[in-house]
């Protein structure tokens, strides 16, 4: 932001004048504070931690704008850039520490393990910053507990925090407390909206308006927006009207009245449909809205919503998102005023209906976003063609850009829908659609941190509604993510709970999948006996249901555990059963792999001749399957076995064959199958 009122933004003064206004004394003090060496209060030596500057002031005082301007001016001294994180929601609630840490890690391009706790994530942030020279802007901190865990143990970084008051608990922090703008800068801010003439003809009126607004940038921006929309209105008219509103805001603290008066002036000037759209924007997830959000909330056309949003920006009621085109943010200073209006004017039933419309629109957009990744002619693409044009994405790239830009709002929408508790069916549909869209566009591995949180939301709804099948699915998904990140004990606990939920739902798929997953967790922990026991239970269920593909796979998993335990006879029986199962299914590549594993077990058991025969049979199956990579791997295994049997000449021939197969694979990758 380049304006003095970042909490209001949009058509603020910086965008009219192209310069930052005022705050010269504060900037000078902050620059001097950076130069001042921070001292550890106990040792008296230079502090090993990052320097923390605090800008304190009420919402609407321009504290965030000042922080951004300071960062802009000193950015040359911090080559690793400027990182930003919001510590409070538009509702005033604290942003959870783990989410703040993940946002910073995303900005640092440091991978964060799915499901990691706030301590681990905060440590990753500190570690990532330890080797960098960066500025970190922490906006709207509630207390020192939000800031302290993020401070790196290096004086190379600069931390700039904004808050309503002091952050007691962080050593060596002197707050820069903001009041109103000086009169000269405030008048310049107004001129950015009105032009110089209206101020010049009545300079006293402009000064009076500044006084009525308490010099608060946010209040001045709203008054300026009202004047800009009325070229024939005199500046003195605004001051008179603001004074007339005094009785309506008398119950508010004196420092909050100027902004409340200016907001009421602008709000009362809106048409009834526009005023309704504005009130309902208090429901926008994370205070982020676009034309679709506004259209769904108000039940109006997308074009009508877009016009209203543009008008709100001109008034200073919204600001454009600098990073995402056609996306807007509700200023933090105005969020509580909008919320209070919505609660007092709109009936609860209307508010709930607006939320439902917004969630339904979001679900349809996410479905469209995923469908565009499917092949042409697929059922999903055919359904996509039947959607209204406004809900269709012209290309995968356009859908990907939308998903990336809207990701914070989409995740917030999922969280709010679950917290609401009255729209659980829509919440489940929204989470499911978001999971599928993220996996389709980013891949399950890259999207794992977001998916972990989304599966947790599904679990919350399932537990609240006693939905055992959904509970089992969520627990299985969370367990898989825990297992992938090495939290095997946590995964095992999830899988056991999923088994209980699957049994309660009488869901054979969930129970079978849970038993197999419990076995896999025990295998990872090296408990071969329990692993084979659970695999055996899962296999018995699959045999009873005649699920042949799962039977063959489980025979292989049992055989693997027996191999690790040194029970080679049982392992061979398992692999032979797997081979027979894949043969019945006509799955040649899997049959070849199972034979290859059987050959490995025979070699471990000290039967190299049998291993050689089995390996040759595996090569033949891989050849029939056309799997060159698997053929090459098996040829190398044959070579190793021949070396151990004392036939180096034959071994060299098989290695040469493997090299030729790999060259053929590289020459025609499109014709090959992955092993």
Coordinates of N, CA and C in Angstrom, one line a residue, residues 207-301:
X207 N -10.0 22.3 7.2 CA -9.4 22.1 8.5 C -10.4 21.6 9.5
X208 N -11.6 22.2 9.4 CA -12.7 21.8 10.3 C -13.1 20.3 10.1
X209 N -13.1 19.9 8.8 CA -13.4 18.5 8.5 C -12.3 17.6 9.1
X210 N -11.1 18.0 9.0 CA -10.0 17.2 9.5 C -10.2 17.1 11.1
X211 N -10.6 18.2 11.7 CA -10.8 18.2 13.1 C -12.0 17.2 13.5
X212 N -13.1 17.3 12.7 CA -14.2 16.4 13.0 C -13.9 15.0 12.8
X213 N -13.0 14.7 11.9 CA -12.5 13.3 11.6 C -11.4 12.9 12.6
X214 N -11.0 13.8 13.5 CA -10.0 13.4 14.4 C -8.6 13.2 13.8
X215 N -8.5 13.6 12.5 CA -7.2 13.4 11.8 C -7.0 11.9 11.4
X216 N -8.0 11.1 11.7 CA -7.9 9.6 11.4 C -7.9 9.4 9.9
X217 N -6.9 8.8 9.3 CA -6.9 8.5 7.9 C -8.1 7.8 7.4
X218 N -8.6 6.7 8.1 CA -9.7 6.0 7.6 C -11.0 6.8 7.5
X219 N -11.2 7.7 8.5 CA -12.4 8.5 8.5 C -12.3 9.5 7.4
X220 N -11.1 10.1 7.2 CA -10.9 11.1 6.1 C -11.1 10.5 4.7
X221 N -10.6 9.2 4.6 CA -10.8 8.6 3.3 C -12.3 8.4 2.9
X222 N -13.1 8.0 3.9 CA -14.5 7.9 3.7 C -15.2 9.2 3.4
X223 N -14.8 10.2 4.1 CA -15.3 11.6 3.8 C -14.9 12.0 2.4
X224 N -13.6 11.8 2.1 CA -13.2 12.1 0.8 C -13.9 11.4 -0.3
X225 N -14.1 10.1 -0.1 CA -14.9 9.3 -1.1 C -16.3 9.8 -1.3
X226 N -16.9 10.3 -0.2 CA -18.3 10.9 -0.3 C -18.2 12.1 -1.1
X227 N -17.2 13.0 -0.9 CA -17.1 14.2 -1.7 C -16.7 14.0 -3.1
X228 N -15.9 13.0 -3.4 CA -15.5 12.7 -4.8 C -16.7 12.2 -5.6
X229 N -17.7 11.6 -5.0 CA -18.9 11.1 -5.7 C -19.9 12.3 -5.9
X230 N -19.6 13.5 -5.2 CA -20.5 14.6 -5.3 C -19.7 15.9 -5.7
X231 N -19.3 16.0 -6.9 CA -18.4 17.1 -7.3 C -18.9 18.5 -7.0
X232 N -20.3 18.7 -6.8 CA -20.8 20.0 -6.5 C -21.0 20.3 -5.0
X233 N -20.7 19.3 -4.2 CA -20.8 19.5 -2.7 C -19.6 20.2 -2.2
X234 N -19.9 21.1 -1.2 CA -18.8 21.8 -0.6 C -18.2 21.0 0.6
X235 N -17.0 21.3 0.9 CA -16.3 20.6 2.0 C -17.0 20.8 3.3
X236 N -17.6 22.0 3.4 CA -18.2 22.4 4.7 C -19.5 21.5 4.9
X237 N -20.1 21.1 3.7 CA -21.3 20.2 3.9 C -21.0 18.9 4.6
X238 N -19.8 18.4 4.4 CA -19.5 17.1 5.0 C -19.3 17.3 6.5
X239 N -18.6 18.3 6.9 CA -18.4 18.6 8.3 C -19.8 18.7 9.1
X240 N -20.7 19.4 8.4 CA -22.0 19.6 9.0 C -22.8 18.3 9.2
X241 N -22.7 17.5 8.1 CA -23.4 16.2 8.2 C -22.8 15.3 9.2
X242 N -21.5 15.3 9.3 CA -20.9 14.5 10.3 C -21.2 14.9 11.7
X243 N -21.3 16.1 12.0 CA -21.7 16.6 13.3 C -23.1 16.2 13.6
X244 N -24.0 16.1 12.6 CA -25.4 15.7 12.8 C -25.5 14.3 13.2
X245 N -24.5 13.5 12.8 CA -24.5 12.0 13.1 C -24.0 11.8 14.5
X246 N -23.5 12.7 15.2 CA -22.9 12.5 16.5 C -23.7 11.7 17.5
X247 N -25.1 12.0 17.5 CA -25.9 11.3 18.5 C -26.0 9.8 18.3
X248 N -25.9 9.4 17.0 CA -26.0 8.0 16.7 C -24.8 7.2 17.2
X249 N -23.6 7.8 17.4 CA -22.4 7.1 17.8 C -22.0 7.5 19.2
X250 N -22.9 8.2 19.9 CA -22.6 8.7 21.2 C -22.1 7.6 22.2
X251 N -22.7 6.4 22.0 CA -22.4 5.3 22.9 C -21.0 4.7 22.7
X252 N -20.3 5.0 21.6 CA -19.0 4.5 21.3 C -17.9 5.3 22.0
X253 N -16.8 4.6 22.3 CA -15.6 5.4 22.8 C -15.3 6.6 21.9
X254 N -14.8 7.7 22.5 CA -14.6 8.9 21.8 C -13.6 8.7 20.6
X255 N -12.6 7.8 20.8 CA -11.6 7.6 19.7 C -12.2 6.9 18.5
X256 N -13.3 6.1 18.7 CA -13.9 5.4 17.7 C -15.0 6.1 16.9
X257 N -15.4 7.3 17.4 CA -16.6 8.0 16.8 C -16.3 8.6 15.5
X258 N -15.1 9.2 15.2 CA -14.9 9.8 13.9 C -15.1 8.8 12.8
X259 N -14.5 7.6 12.9 CA -14.6 6.6 11.8 C -16.1 6.2 11.7
X260 N -16.7 5.9 12.8 CA -18.1 5.5 12.8 C -19.0 6.5 12.1
X261 N -18.8 7.8 12.4 CA -19.5 8.9 11.8 C -19.3 8.9 10.3
X262 N -18.1 8.8 9.8 CA -17.8 8.9 8.4 C -18.4 7.7 7.7
X263 N -18.3 6.5 8.3 CA -18.9 5.3 7.7 C -20.4 5.5 7.6
X264 N -21.0 6.0 8.6 CA -22.5 6.2 8.6 C -22.9 7.1 7.5
X265 N -22.1 8.2 7.3 CA -22.4 9.2 6.2 C -22.4 8.5 4.9
X266 N -21.4 7.7 4.6 CA -21.3 7.0 3.3 C -22.4 5.9 3.2
X267 N -22.5 5.2 4.2 CA -23.5 4.1 4.2 C -24.9 4.6 3.9
X268 N -25.3 5.7 4.5 CA -26.6 6.3 4.4 C -26.8 6.9 3.0
X269 N -25.8 7.1 2.3 CA -25.9 7.7 0.9 C -26.1 6.6 -0.2
X270 N -25.9 5.3 0.2 CA -26.0 4.2 -0.7 C -27.5 3.9 -1.0
X271 N -27.7 3.4 -2.2 CA -29.0 2.9 -2.5 C -29.3 1.6 -1.7
X272 N -30.6 1.3 -1.5 CA -30.9 0.2 -0.7 C -30.3 -1.1 -1.1
X273 N -30.3 -1.5 -2.5 CA -29.6 -2.7 -2.9 C -28.1 -2.7 -2.6
X274 N -27.4 -1.5 -2.9 CA -26.0 -1.4 -2.6 C -25.7 -1.6 -1.1
X275 N -26.5 -0.9 -0.3 CA -26.3 -1.0 1.2 C -26.5 -2.5 1.6
X276 N -27.4 -3.2 1.0 CA -27.5 -4.6 1.4 C -26.3 -5.4 1.0
X277 N -25.8 -5.2 -0.2 CA -24.6 -5.9 -0.6 C -23.5 -5.6 0.4
X278 N -23.3 -4.3 0.7 CA -22.2 -4.0 1.6 C -22.4 -4.7 3.0
X279 N -23.6 -4.7 3.5 CA -23.7 -5.3 4.8 C -23.4 -6.8 4.8
X280 N -23.8 -7.4 3.7 CA -23.6 -8.9 3.6 C -22.2 -9.2 3.3
X281 N -21.4 -8.3 2.9 CA -19.9 -8.5 2.7 C -19.3 -8.8 4.1
X282 N -19.9 -8.5 5.2 CA -19.4 -8.9 6.5 C -19.3 -10.4 6.6
X283 N -20.0 -11.2 5.7 CA -20.0 -12.6 5.7 C -18.9 -13.2 4.8
X284 N -18.2 -12.4 4.1 CA -17.2 -12.8 3.1 C -16.1 -13.5 3.9
X285 N -15.7 -14.7 3.6 CA -14.7 -15.5 4.3 C -13.4 -14.7 4.3
X286 N -12.8 -14.5 5.5 CA -11.5 -13.8 5.7 C -11.6 -12.4 5.2
X287 N -12.8 -11.8 5.0 CA -13.0 -10.5 4.5 C -12.6 -10.3 3.1
X288 N -12.5 -11.4 2.3 CA -12.1 -11.4 0.9 C -13.3 -11.7 0.0
X289 N -13.5 -10.8 -0.9 CA -14.7 -11.0 -1.8 C -14.4 -10.8 -3.2
X290 N -15.1 -11.4 -4.1 CA -15.1 -11.0 -5.5 C -16.5 -10.9 -6.0
X291 N -16.7 -10.7 -7.3 CA -18.1 -10.5 -7.8 C -19.0 -11.7 -7.6
X292 N -18.4 -12.9 -7.7 CA -19.2 -14.1 -7.4 C -19.7 -14.2 -5.9
X293 N -18.8 -13.8 -5.0 CA -19.1 -13.8 -3.6 C -20.3 -12.9 -3.3
X294 N -20.1 -11.6 -3.8 CA -21.1 -10.6 -3.6 C -22.4 -10.9 -4.3
X295 N -22.3 -11.5 -5.5 CA -23.5 -11.9 -6.2 C -24.3 -12.9 -5.4
X296 N -23.6 -14.0 -4.9 CA -24.3 -15.0 -4.2 C -24.9 -14.6 -2.9
X297 N -24.1 -13.8 -2.2 CA -24.6 -13.3 -0.9 C -25.9 -12.4 -1.0
X298 N -25.9 -11.6 -2.0 CA -27.0 -10.7 -2.2 C -28.1 -11.2 -3.1
X299 N -27.8 -12.3 -3.8 CA -28.8 -12.9 -4.8 C -29.0 -12.0 -5.9
X300 N -28.0 -11.3 -6.4 CA -28.1 -10.4 -7.6 C -27.2 -10.9 -8.7
X301 N -27.2 -10.3 -9.8 CA -26.4 -10.7 -11.0 C -24.9 -10.4 -10.7

